[in-house]
Coordinates of C-alpha atoms in Angstrom, one line a residue:
M20 CA -6.4 2.1 4.6
P21 CA -6.9 4.3 1.5
T22 CA -9.8 6.7 1.8
V23 CA -12.0 6.8 -1.3
E24 CA -14.5 9.5 -2.2
V25 CA -17.3 8.8 -4.7
K26 CA -20.7 10.0 -5.7
I27 CA -23.5 7.7 -4.7
S28 CA -25.4 8.5 -8.0
D29 CA -22.3 7.5 -10.0
V30 CA -21.9 4.2 -8.0
E31 CA -25.7 3.5 -8.6
R32 CA -25.2 4.2 -12.3
I33 CA -22.5 1.5 -12.5
A34 CA -24.3 -0.9 -10.1
K35 CA -27.5 -0.4 -12.2
T36 CA -29.7 -0.1 -9.0
Y37 CA -30.7 2.2 -6.2
I38 CA -28.8 1.5 -3.0
S39 CA -30.1 2.7 0.4
Y40 CA -27.8 3.8 3.3
E41 CA -28.5 0.6 5.2
E42 CA -27.5 -1.5 2.1
L43 CA -24.3 0.6 1.6
E44 CA -23.3 0.0 5.2
K45 CA -24.0 -3.7 5.0
Y46 CA -22.3 -4.3 1.6
L47 CA -19.2 -2.2 2.3
A48 CA -18.6 -4.4 5.4
K49 CA -18.8 -7.5 3.1
L50 CA -16.2 -5.8 0.8
K51 CA -13.8 -5.3 3.8
C52 CA -14.4 -1.5 3.6
E53 CA -15.4 0.9 6.3
L54 CA -18.0 3.5 5.9
V55 CA -16.6 6.9 7.0
E56 CA -19.3 9.4 5.9
V57 CA -22.3 10.0 3.8
R58 CA -23.1 13.6 3.0
G59 CA -25.7 14.2 0.4
D60 CA -24.6 12.5 -2.7
K61 CA -21.0 12.0 -1.4
L62 CA -19.9 8.7 0.0
I63 CA -16.5 8.4 1.8
Y64 CA -15.2 5.0 2.7
E65 CA -11.9 3.3 3.6
A66 CA -10.9 0.4 1.3
S67 CA -8.7 -2.4 2.3
Y68 CA -5.2 -2.4 0.9
D69 CA -5.7 -5.8 -0.6
R70 CA -8.7 -4.7 -2.7
P71 CA -7.3 -2.1 -5.0
D72 CA -10.1 -2.7 -7.4
L73 CA -12.3 -0.8 -4.9
F74 CA -10.2 2.3 -5.0
S75 CA -12.8 4.1 -7.2
A76 CA -16.5 4.2 -8.1
E77 CA -16.1 1.8 -11.0
G78 CA -14.9 -1.1 -8.8
L79 CA -17.4 -0.4 -6.0
G80 CA -20.3 -0.2 -8.4
R81 CA -19.3 -3.4 -10.1
A82 CA -19.0 -5.2 -6.7
L83 CA -22.4 -4.0 -5.6
R84 CA -23.9 -5.1 -8.9
N85 CA -22.9 -8.6 -7.9
L86 CA -23.9 -8.4 -4.3
V87 CA -27.4 -7.0 -4.9
G88 CA -28.0 -9.7 -7.6
R89 CA -28.1 -7.4 -10.7
E90 CA -25.3 -9.5 -12.3
E91 CA -23.7 -12.9 -11.6
G92 CA -20.0 -13.3 -12.0
F93 CA -18.2 -11.1 -14.5
K94 CA -18.2 -10.5 -18.2
E95 CA -15.1 -12.0 -19.9
L96 CA -13.8 -9.5 -22.3
P97 CA -11.9 -10.6 -25.5
I98 CA -8.8 -8.6 -26.2
K99 CA -8.6 -7.5 -29.9
D100 CA -5.5 -7.1 -32.1
S101 CA -4.2 -3.7 -33.2
E102 CA -1.4 -2.2 -35.2
V103 CA -0.3 0.1 -32.4
E104 CA 3.3 -0.2 -31.4
V105 CA 5.5 1.2 -28.7
I106 CA 9.1 1.2 -29.6
T107 CA 11.8 1.5 -26.9
S108 CA 14.6 3.6 -28.4
N109 CA 17.5 4.6 -26.2
K110 CA 15.3 3.9 -23.2
P111 CA 16.2 5.1 -19.7
S112 CA 18.5 2.5 -18.1
Y113 CA 17.0 2.9 -14.6
R114 CA 13.4 2.6 -15.8
P115 CA 13.5 0.1 -18.6
Y116 CA 10.0 -1.2 -19.0
V117 CA 6.9 0.1 -20.8
L118 CA 3.5 -1.4 -21.5
G119 CA 0.5 -0.1 -23.4
A120 CA -3.1 -0.8 -24.2
V121 CA -5.9 0.9 -26.1
V122 CA -9.5 1.1 -24.8
K123 CA -12.3 2.3 -27.1
G124 CA -16.0 2.9 -26.8
L125 CA -15.9 5.0 -23.6
N126 CA -18.6 7.4 -22.4
L127 CA -16.8 9.8 -20.0
D128 CA -18.0 12.8 -17.9
D129 CA -16.3 15.0 -15.3
E130 CA -17.1 12.6 -12.5
S131 CA -15.7 9.5 -14.3
I132 CA -12.5 11.4 -15.2
S133 CA -12.2 12.4 -11.5
Q134 CA -12.6 8.8 -10.5
L135 CA -9.9 7.6 -12.9
F136 CA -7.5 10.1 -11.5
Q137 CA -8.3 9.0 -8.0
L138 CA -7.8 5.4 -8.9
Q139 CA -4.5 6.3 -10.5
E140 CA -3.2 8.2 -7.4
K141 CA -4.4 5.6 -4.9
I142 CA -2.7 2.8 -6.8
H143 CA 0.5 4.9 -7.1
F144 CA 0.7 5.4 -3.4
S145 CA -0.4 1.9 -2.3
Y146 CA 1.2 -0.5 -4.8
C147 CA 3.7 1.5 -6.9
G148 CA 6.0 2.9 -4.2
D149 CA 4.6 6.4 -4.9
R150 CA 5.6 6.0 -8.6
A151 CA 9.1 4.7 -7.8
L152 CA 8.2 1.2 -9.0
V153 CA 5.4 1.8 -11.5
A154 CA 3.7 4.9 -13.0
I155 CA 0.4 5.1 -14.9
G156 CA -0.5 7.4 -17.7
I157 CA -3.9 7.7 -19.5
H158 CA -4.2 9.7 -22.7
D159 CA -6.7 10.7 -25.3
F160 CA -5.8 8.3 -28.1
S161 CA -7.4 10.5 -30.8
Q162 CA -4.5 12.9 -30.3
V163 CA -1.9 10.2 -30.6
K164 CA -0.3 9.1 -33.9
P165 CA 1.4 5.7 -33.5
P166 CA 4.0 4.3 -33.4
I167 CA 4.9 5.6 -29.9
Y168 CA 8.5 5.9 -28.8
Y169 CA 9.8 5.4 -25.3
K170 CA 13.2 7.1 -25.0
A171 CA 15.6 9.0 -22.7
V172 CA 16.4 12.6 -23.6
S173 CA 18.8 15.1 -22.1
E174 CA 16.3 18.0 -22.6
F175 CA 13.0 18.7 -24.3
T176 CA 10.2 21.2 -24.3
F177 CA 6.4 20.5 -24.1
K178 CA 3.2 21.7 -22.4
P179 CA 2.8 19.8 -19.1
L180 CA -0.7 18.9 -18.0
G181 CA -2.5 21.9 -16.7
Y182 CA -0.3 24.5 -18.5
E183 CA -0.9 26.3 -21.8
Y184 CA 2.7 27.2 -22.6
L185 CA 5.9 25.3 -23.4
M186 CA 8.3 24.5 -20.6
S187 CA 11.7 22.7 -20.6
I188 CA 12.1 19.6 -18.6
K189 CA 14.3 21.4 -16.1
E190 CA 11.6 24.1 -15.7
I191 CA 9.0 21.4 -15.1
L192 CA 11.1 19.7 -12.4
N193 CA 11.8 23.0 -10.6
T194 CA 8.5 24.8 -10.9
V195 CA 5.6 22.4 -11.5
D196 CA 4.2 20.8 -8.3
K197 CA 4.5 17.2 -9.6
G198 CA 7.9 18.0 -11.0
V199 CA 9.2 19.2 -7.6
K200 CA 7.6 16.3 -5.8
Y201 CA 8.9 13.5 -8.0
K202 CA 12.1 14.8 -9.6
H203 CA 14.1 12.5 -7.4
L204 CA 12.8 9.6 -9.4
V205 CA 14.6 10.7 -12.6
R206 CA 18.2 11.1 -13.5
E207 CA 19.6 14.3 -14.9
G208 CA 20.3 14.1 -18.6
E209 CA 18.4 10.8 -18.9
Y210 CA 14.8 11.9 -18.7
P211 CA 12.1 9.4 -19.8
L212 CA 9.7 10.6 -22.5
L213 CA 6.8 9.0 -24.5
I214 CA 6.5 10.6 -27.9
D215 CA 4.4 9.7 -30.9
S216 CA 5.4 9.6 -34.6
T217 CA 4.7 13.3 -35.0
G218 CA 6.9 14.4 -32.1
T219 CA 3.9 15.0 -29.8
V220 CA 4.8 14.3 -26.1
L221 CA 2.4 12.0 -24.3
S222 CA 4.1 12.1 -20.9
M223 CA 7.3 12.3 -19.0
P224 CA 6.9 9.3 -16.7
P225 CA 6.8 9.1 -13.8
I226 CA 6.5 12.9 -13.4
I227 CA 3.6 14.3 -15.5
N228 CA 1.5 13.8 -18.6
S229 CA 1.3 16.4 -21.3
E230 CA -1.5 18.9 -22.0
Y231 CA -1.7 17.6 -25.6
T232 CA -3.3 14.3 -24.7
R233 CA -5.5 15.5 -21.8
I234 CA -8.6 13.3 -21.1
T235 CA -11.9 15.3 -21.5
P236 CA -15.6 14.4 -21.5
N237 CA -15.3 14.2 -25.3
T238 CA -12.7 11.5 -25.1
K239 CA -14.0 8.2 -26.6
E240 CA -10.8 6.2 -26.7
V241 CA -7.7 6.2 -24.5
F242 CA -4.1 4.9 -24.6
I243 CA -2.8 3.6 -21.3
D244 CA 0.9 3.6 -20.6
I245 CA 2.5 1.8 -17.7
T246 CA 6.2 2.4 -17.1
G247 CA 8.5 1.2 -14.3
T248 CA 11.0 -1.2 -13.0
E249 CA 8.8 -4.2 -12.0
L250 CA 7.4 -5.8 -15.1
E251 CA 5.0 -8.3 -13.5
L252 CA 3.6 -5.6 -11.2
M253 CA 3.1 -3.4 -14.2
F254 CA 0.9 -6.1 -15.9
R255 CA -1.2 -6.3 -12.7
I256 CA -1.6 -2.5 -12.5
M257 CA -2.6 -2.4 -16.1
N258 CA -5.4 -4.8 -15.4
L259 CA -6.7 -2.6 -12.6
V260 CA -6.9 0.4 -14.9
I261 CA -8.6 -1.5 -17.7
G262 CA -11.0 -3.1 -15.2
A263 CA -12.1 0.4 -14.2
L264 CA -12.3 1.8 -17.8
V265 CA -14.6 -1.0 -19.1
E266 CA -17.3 0.1 -16.6
R267 CA -17.4 3.5 -18.5
G268 CA -19.3 2.4 -21.6
E269 CA -21.8 0.0 -22.9
N270 CA -19.7 -1.5 -25.7
V271 CA -16.1 -1.0 -24.5
E272 CA -13.3 -2.7 -26.5
V273 CA -9.7 -3.4 -25.4
F274 CA -6.9 -3.7 -27.9
K275 CA -3.4 -5.1 -27.6
V276 CA -0.3 -3.0 -28.0
K277 CA 3.0 -4.4 -29.3
V278 CA 6.0 -3.3 -27.4
V279 CA 9.3 -3.6 -29.4
D280 CA 12.3 -3.7 -27.2
G281 CA 15.2 -4.4 -29.6
S282 CA 14.8 -8.1 -30.5
N283 CA 12.3 -8.7 -27.6
I284 CA 8.5 -8.4 -28.3
I285 CA 6.1 -7.9 -25.4
W286 CA 2.3 -7.9 -26.0
S287 CA 0.1 -6.1 -23.5
P288 CA -2.2 -6.2 -21.8
R289 CA -2.5 -9.7 -20.3
Y290 CA -6.2 -9.2 -19.6
H291 CA -7.3 -12.7 -19.3
P292 CA -8.9 -14.6 -16.4
K293 CA -6.9 -16.9 -14.2
V294 CA -8.3 -20.3 -13.3
V295 CA -7.9 -21.4 -9.7
E296 CA -9.0 -24.8 -8.4
L297 CA -11.2 -24.8 -5.2
R298 CA -12.0 -27.9 -3.3
L299 CA -15.1 -28.4 -1.1
S300 CA -13.1 -30.2 1.6
N301 CA -10.7 -27.3 2.0
I302 CA -13.7 -24.9 2.6
R303 CA -14.9 -27.3 5.3
R304 CA -11.4 -27.6 6.8
L305 CA -10.6 -23.9 7.0
V306 CA -14.0 -22.3 7.6
G307 CA -15.7 -25.2 9.4
I308 CA -19.0 -25.1 7.5
E309 CA -20.8 -27.6 5.3
L310 CA -21.8 -26.2 2.0
T311 CA -23.4 -27.9 -1.1
Q312 CA -22.1 -27.5 -4.6
D313 CA -24.9 -25.1 -5.4
E314 CA -24.2 -22.9 -2.3
V315 CA -20.5 -22.6 -3.2
V316 CA -21.3 -21.7 -6.8
K317 CA -23.8 -19.0 -5.6
C318 CA -21.2 -17.6 -3.1
L319 CA -18.6 -17.4 -5.9
K320 CA -20.9 -15.7 -8.4
T321 CA -22.1 -13.2 -5.7
S322 CA -18.4 -12.3 -5.1
G323 CA -17.9 -11.7 -8.9
F324 CA -16.3 -14.9 -10.0
N325 CA -17.2 -17.3 -12.8
V326 CA -17.3 -21.1 -12.2
R327 CA -16.1 -22.8 -15.4
S328 CA -16.8 -26.3 -14.3
V329 CA -17.4 -28.6 -11.3
S330 CA -15.9 -32.1 -11.0
G331 CA -16.7 -34.0 -7.9
E332 CA -15.7 -31.7 -5.0
A333 CA -13.4 -29.5 -7.3
F334 CA -14.5 -26.2 -8.6
F335 CA -12.5 -24.5 -11.4
V336 CA -13.0 -20.8 -10.9
S337 CA -12.3 -18.0 -13.3
V338 CA -10.8 -15.0 -11.5
P339 CA -11.3 -11.5 -13.1
P340 CA -8.0 -9.9 -14.3
Y341 CA -8.7 -6.9 -12.0
R342 CA -8.9 -9.1 -8.8
I343 CA -5.1 -9.0 -8.4
D344 CA -5.5 -9.9 -4.7
V345 CA -6.8 -13.4 -5.5
M346 CA -3.7 -15.6 -6.1
Q347 CA -4.5 -19.0 -4.7
E348 CA -7.2 -21.3 -3.3
V349 CA -7.2 -19.9 0.2
D350 CA -8.2 -16.4 -1.3
L351 CA -11.3 -18.0 -2.9
I352 CA -12.2 -19.7 0.4
E353 CA -12.1 -16.3 2.1
E354 CA -14.4 -15.0 -0.6
V355 CA -16.9 -17.9 -0.1
A356 CA -16.9 -17.2 3.6
I357 CA -17.6 -13.5 3.2
A358 CA -20.4 -14.2 0.7
Y359 CA -21.9 -16.9 3.0
G360 CA -21.7 -14.4 5.9
Y361 CA -19.3 -14.5 8.8
E362 CA -22.3 -13.7 11.1
R363 CA -23.8 -17.1 10.1
I364 CA -20.8 -19.1 11.1
T365 CA -21.2 -20.4 14.6
S366 CA -18.3 -20.4 17.0
D367 CA -17.2 -23.3 19.2
L368 CA -15.3 -22.8 22.4
I369 CA -12.2 -24.8 22.4
P370 CA -11.7 -26.5 25.8
P371 CA -8.5 -25.3 27.7
T372 CA -5.6 -27.7 27.8
H373 CA -3.9 -26.1 30.8
P374 CA -4.5 -23.5 33.6
G375 CA -4.5 -20.0 32.4
G376 CA -2.2 -17.2 33.7
I377 CA -0.5 -14.0 32.8
H378 CA 2.9 -14.6 31.2
P379 CA 5.7 -12.9 33.1
L380 CA 6.7 -11.0 29.9
E381 CA 3.2 -9.5 29.6
R382 CA 3.1 -8.7 33.3
L383 CA 6.4 -6.8 33.0
S384 CA 5.3 -5.1 29.8
K385 CA 2.1 -3.8 31.6
L386 CA 4.2 -2.5 34.4
V387 CA 6.5 -0.6 32.0
K388 CA 3.5 0.9 30.2
D389 CA 2.0 2.1 33.5
L390 CA 5.3 3.6 34.5
M391 CA 5.7 5.4 31.1
I392 CA 2.2 6.8 31.3
G393 CA 2.9 8.0 34.9
L394 CA 6.0 9.8 33.5
G395 CA 3.7 11.8 31.1
Y396 CA 4.3 9.8 27.9
S397 CA 1.6 8.7 25.5
E398 CA 1.5 5.2 24.1
V399 CA 1.6 4.5 20.3
V400 CA 1.2 1.2 18.5
N401 CA 2.9 0.8 15.2
F402 CA 3.1 -2.0 12.6
M403 CA 5.9 -4.5 12.9
L404 CA 6.5 -4.1 9.1
T405 CA 8.4 -1.0 8.0
D406 CA 10.2 0.5 5.0
S407 CA 13.6 -1.2 4.3
E408 CA 14.9 2.0 2.6
F409 CA 14.2 4.0 5.7
L410 CA 16.1 1.5 7.8
E411 CA 19.1 1.9 5.5
V412 CA 18.9 5.7 5.9
L413 CA 19.0 5.2 9.7
G414 CA 22.1 2.9 9.3
I415 CA 20.2 -0.2 10.4
N416 CA 21.3 -3.1 8.1
N417 CA 20.6 -6.2 10.2
Y418 CA 16.9 -7.0 9.6
V419 CA 14.5 -9.4 7.9
V420 CA 13.4 -8.5 4.4
L421 CA 10.1 -9.7 3.0
E422 CA 10.5 -11.7 -0.2
N423 CA 7.4 -10.4 -2.0
P424 CA 6.0 -7.3 -0.1
K425 CA 2.6 -5.9 -1.1
M426 CA 4.0 -2.4 -0.5
K427 CA 7.4 -0.8 -0.3
A428 CA 6.4 0.9 2.9
Y429 CA 6.0 -2.6 4.5
S430 CA 9.0 -4.4 3.0
A431 CA 11.0 -5.3 6.1
V432 CA 10.4 -6.5 9.7
R433 CA 11.5 -4.0 12.2
S434 CA 14.5 -4.9 14.4
S435 CA 14.1 -1.7 16.5
L436 CA 11.2 0.5 17.7
I437 CA 13.1 3.7 17.1
P438 CA 12.3 4.0 13.3
S439 CA 8.6 3.7 13.9
L440 CA 8.7 6.2 16.8
L441 CA 10.6 8.7 14.6
Q442 CA 7.8 8.4 12.0
S443 CA 5.3 9.0 14.7
V444 CA 7.1 12.2 15.7
K445 CA 7.0 13.4 12.1
T446 CA 3.3 12.6 11.8
N447 CA 2.4 14.5 15.1
L448 CA 4.8 17.4 14.7
P449 CA 2.2 19.7 12.9
Y450 CA -0.1 19.3 15.9
S451 CA 2.2 19.6 18.8
K452 CA 5.6 21.2 19.7
N453 CA 6.1 19.0 22.8
I454 CA 5.9 15.3 21.8
R455 CA 6.5 12.5 24.3
L456 CA 5.7 9.0 23.1
F457 CA 6.5 5.4 23.9
E458 CA 5.8 2.0 22.5
V459 CA 6.1 -1.4 24.0
G460 CA 6.2 -4.0 21.2
D461 CA 7.9 -6.9 19.5
V462 CA 10.9 -6.7 17.1
V463 CA 12.7 -9.4 15.2
N464 CA 16.4 -9.8 15.9
L465 CA 18.5 -11.4 13.2
S466 CA 21.6 -13.3 14.4
N467 CA 23.6 -15.9 12.4
N468 CA 20.7 -16.1 9.9
L469 CA 18.4 -17.0 12.7
A470 CA 15.4 -14.8 13.6
S471 CA 14.1 -14.4 17.1
S472 CA 11.3 -12.2 18.6
L473 CA 12.2 -9.8 21.4
R474 CA 10.0 -7.5 23.5
K475 CA 11.3 -3.9 23.7
V476 CA 10.2 -0.5 25.0
G477 CA 11.1 2.5 22.9
V478 CA 10.8 6.1 24.1
V479 CA 11.0 9.4 22.2
A480 CA 10.8 13.0 23.2
S481 CA 10.8 16.1 20.9
A482 CA 10.6 19.7 21.9
E483 CA 12.7 22.8 21.5
D484 CA 14.6 22.2 24.7
V485 CA 14.8 18.4 24.6
T486 CA 18.3 16.9 25.3
L487 CA 19.9 13.6 26.3
T488 CA 19.2 14.5 29.9
D489 CA 15.4 14.0 29.3
M490 CA 16.0 10.4 28.3
L491 CA 18.4 9.8 31.2
V492 CA 15.7 10.9 33.6
V493 CA 13.3 8.4 32.1
L494 CA 15.9 5.6 32.1
K495 CA 16.8 6.2 35.8
S496 CA 13.1 6.3 36.8
L497 CA 12.3 3.0 35.0
M498 CA 15.3 1.1 36.2
Y499 CA 14.8 2.3 39.8
V500 CA 11.3 1.0 39.9
L501 CA 12.3 -2.3 38.2
G502 CA 15.1 -2.7 40.7
V503 CA 17.8 -3.1 38.1
K504 CA 21.3 -1.5 38.6
Y505 CA 22.8 -0.3 35.3
S506 CA 25.7 1.7 33.9
L507 CA 26.2 3.7 30.7
R508 CA 29.0 3.0 28.2
K509 CA 30.0 5.2 25.3
C510 CA 29.1 3.9 21.9
V511 CA 28.9 4.8 18.2
N512 CA 25.4 4.7 16.7
P513 CA 24.7 5.9 13.1
M514 CA 21.3 7.2 14.2
M515 CA 22.7 9.4 17.0
I516 CA 25.1 12.3 17.7
S517 CA 28.6 11.2 18.6
G518 CA 29.3 11.9 22.3
R519 CA 25.5 12.3 23.0
C520 CA 24.6 8.6 23.1
G521 CA 25.4 5.5 25.1
E522 CA 24.6 1.9 25.7
V523 CA 22.7 0.7 28.7
V524 CA 24.7 -2.1 30.4
V525 CA 23.8 -4.5 33.2
G526 CA 26.8 -6.5 34.2
D527 CA 28.3 -7.6 30.9
L528 CA 25.0 -7.5 29.1
T529 CA 24.0 -4.6 26.8
I530 CA 20.2 -4.2 27.2
G531 CA 19.6 -0.9 25.4
V532 CA 20.6 2.4 24.0
V533 CA 19.9 6.1 24.7
G534 CA 20.9 9.3 22.9
E535 CA 20.0 12.2 20.7
I536 CA 19.1 11.7 17.0
H537 CA 21.6 13.0 14.5
P538 CA 20.6 16.1 12.5
R539 CA 21.2 14.2 9.2
I540 CA 18.2 12.0 10.1
L541 CA 16.1 14.9 11.4
N542 CA 16.6 16.7 8.1
Y543 CA 15.7 13.6 6.1
L544 CA 12.4 13.4 8.1
E545 CA 11.9 17.2 8.0
I546 CA 11.8 17.3 11.8
T547 CA 12.7 20.8 12.9
M548 CA 13.2 20.2 16.7
P549 CA 15.8 18.1 18.6
V550 CA 14.8 14.5 19.3
A551 CA 16.0 12.2 22.1
V552 CA 15.3 8.5 22.2
M553 CA 15.8 5.4 24.3
E554 CA 15.2 1.7 23.7
L555 CA 15.4 -1.1 26.2
D556 CA 15.2 -4.9 25.8
I557 CA 12.3 -5.9 28.1
S558 CA 13.0 -9.6 27.4
A559 CA 16.5 -9.2 28.7
I560 CA 15.4 -7.2 31.7
L561 CA 12.9 -10.0 32.6
S562 CA 15.8 -12.4 32.9
L563 CA 17.5 -10.0 35.3
I564 CA 14.6 -9.4 37.6
N565 CA 14.1 -12.0 40.3
S566 CA 10.6 -13.5 40.9
E567 CA 10.3 -11.7 44.3
V568 CA 10.4 -8.3 42.5
L569 CA 7.7 -9.5 40.1
R570 CA 5.5 -10.7 42.9
T571 CA 5.7 -7.4 44.8
S572 CA 5.6 -5.1 41.8
P573 CA 2.7 -2.5 41.5
S574 CA 1.3 -4.4 38.4
N575 CA 0.0 -7.1 40.8

């Protein structure tokens, strides 16, 4: 969950009310956030990934304004016309889209500027693939002379943000922190630039803005640029940024920008509410509570929504443009339940339909966990979702891909525990030079376009003297206790060093793999010590163990 840092005084300014510590704790829970720390005027909290509108003080203050009753619903903001154009001229082929918007009437200070930058970076990391899919730029519009051109150049010189002297693009990519970090996102000789009619550079997306259009406390109007590869995602990200900016002034105005892409014309932003139908019977069916029309309307307004009309049991609800997480009726039902209060919903104990008992797979999994802990390994628990790009780097190409992932980091369902364990090694490497971890968890196997769930155990060891032998010792110990006779067979595995890996075979059945990770992958992950891994199919082992072994195993 993204960690957000705000000033309580700034949040109270936006919420238009004083908020006590107890109220903060209560209301943050209602917003699916977790209070981390309050120190003086500083508030640190963790926001849910599905509430990006809460990644800065603007969104939190706005939500609290509704919860404490200072405001009902949200103010629907008309989008005004303008003459501002963005013209795509010789645009970069690999990053073809650009959107723009102008926001005027702002009243900024150092803290509000800091919050806008925080929002920008949190969105970049959580929703934009760390700028690979979408990048955000915010500029002082008083320094810009439209039309604005989005083009690809082979070289150019300008002052990058934070520097007072001219630098070439290649210098920026090789010496400036942001340039070094994100230069892999641009192609040599085809660098994206946003330039106004006077030749002033606004930014080199997705790398860095220019110093010429820096936002300061004197800035009253801004130009927002959104560039990337996913047009619909870009529109949603634009709405998040505008939603934050409109909280920074009493009479903020938003203006359209015309994007001219050859013969295609795109108008942005699309900052208009979406209307979703909500039915009273579906609230009753999913949440199990009886609410009146007035109670539902109150819950919706407390959550920051407007109710356009009510017809019978149907509510037609206006969803704010910045609530990009609300897509359908079930999302509104969740909001009603949160506003009503989960603590007020009584629970009913469902009568059992059969005698209870520990499933043999869970019994065996517990035994394996106990054995691994006894061997000196620490247990980790990772997500079932992982990064499809990372799987491709490892040479894993048989996995389930999510059709519409929220984040690139969770775009595929894991078919092996090894990728997650390697990430765990990378995360823990700065804190220990002797890492020994294991995970017992489910993976999804894809065969003949059919997906099936399997239980596996993955083991990883990393230290200066770790070799294949370390994993063979673990394998021998596990199989001895489980009473399974096995053999090893040479194999070729793209993750592992040739000649230093093998398949674990029982009879004619391959139930696992063991080996040393290839240096190519260690370099990719920036792991500086050798790594040995093992993975066994617990589901397959269960079918090989007779019931007598299970009944007499230590887990009983």
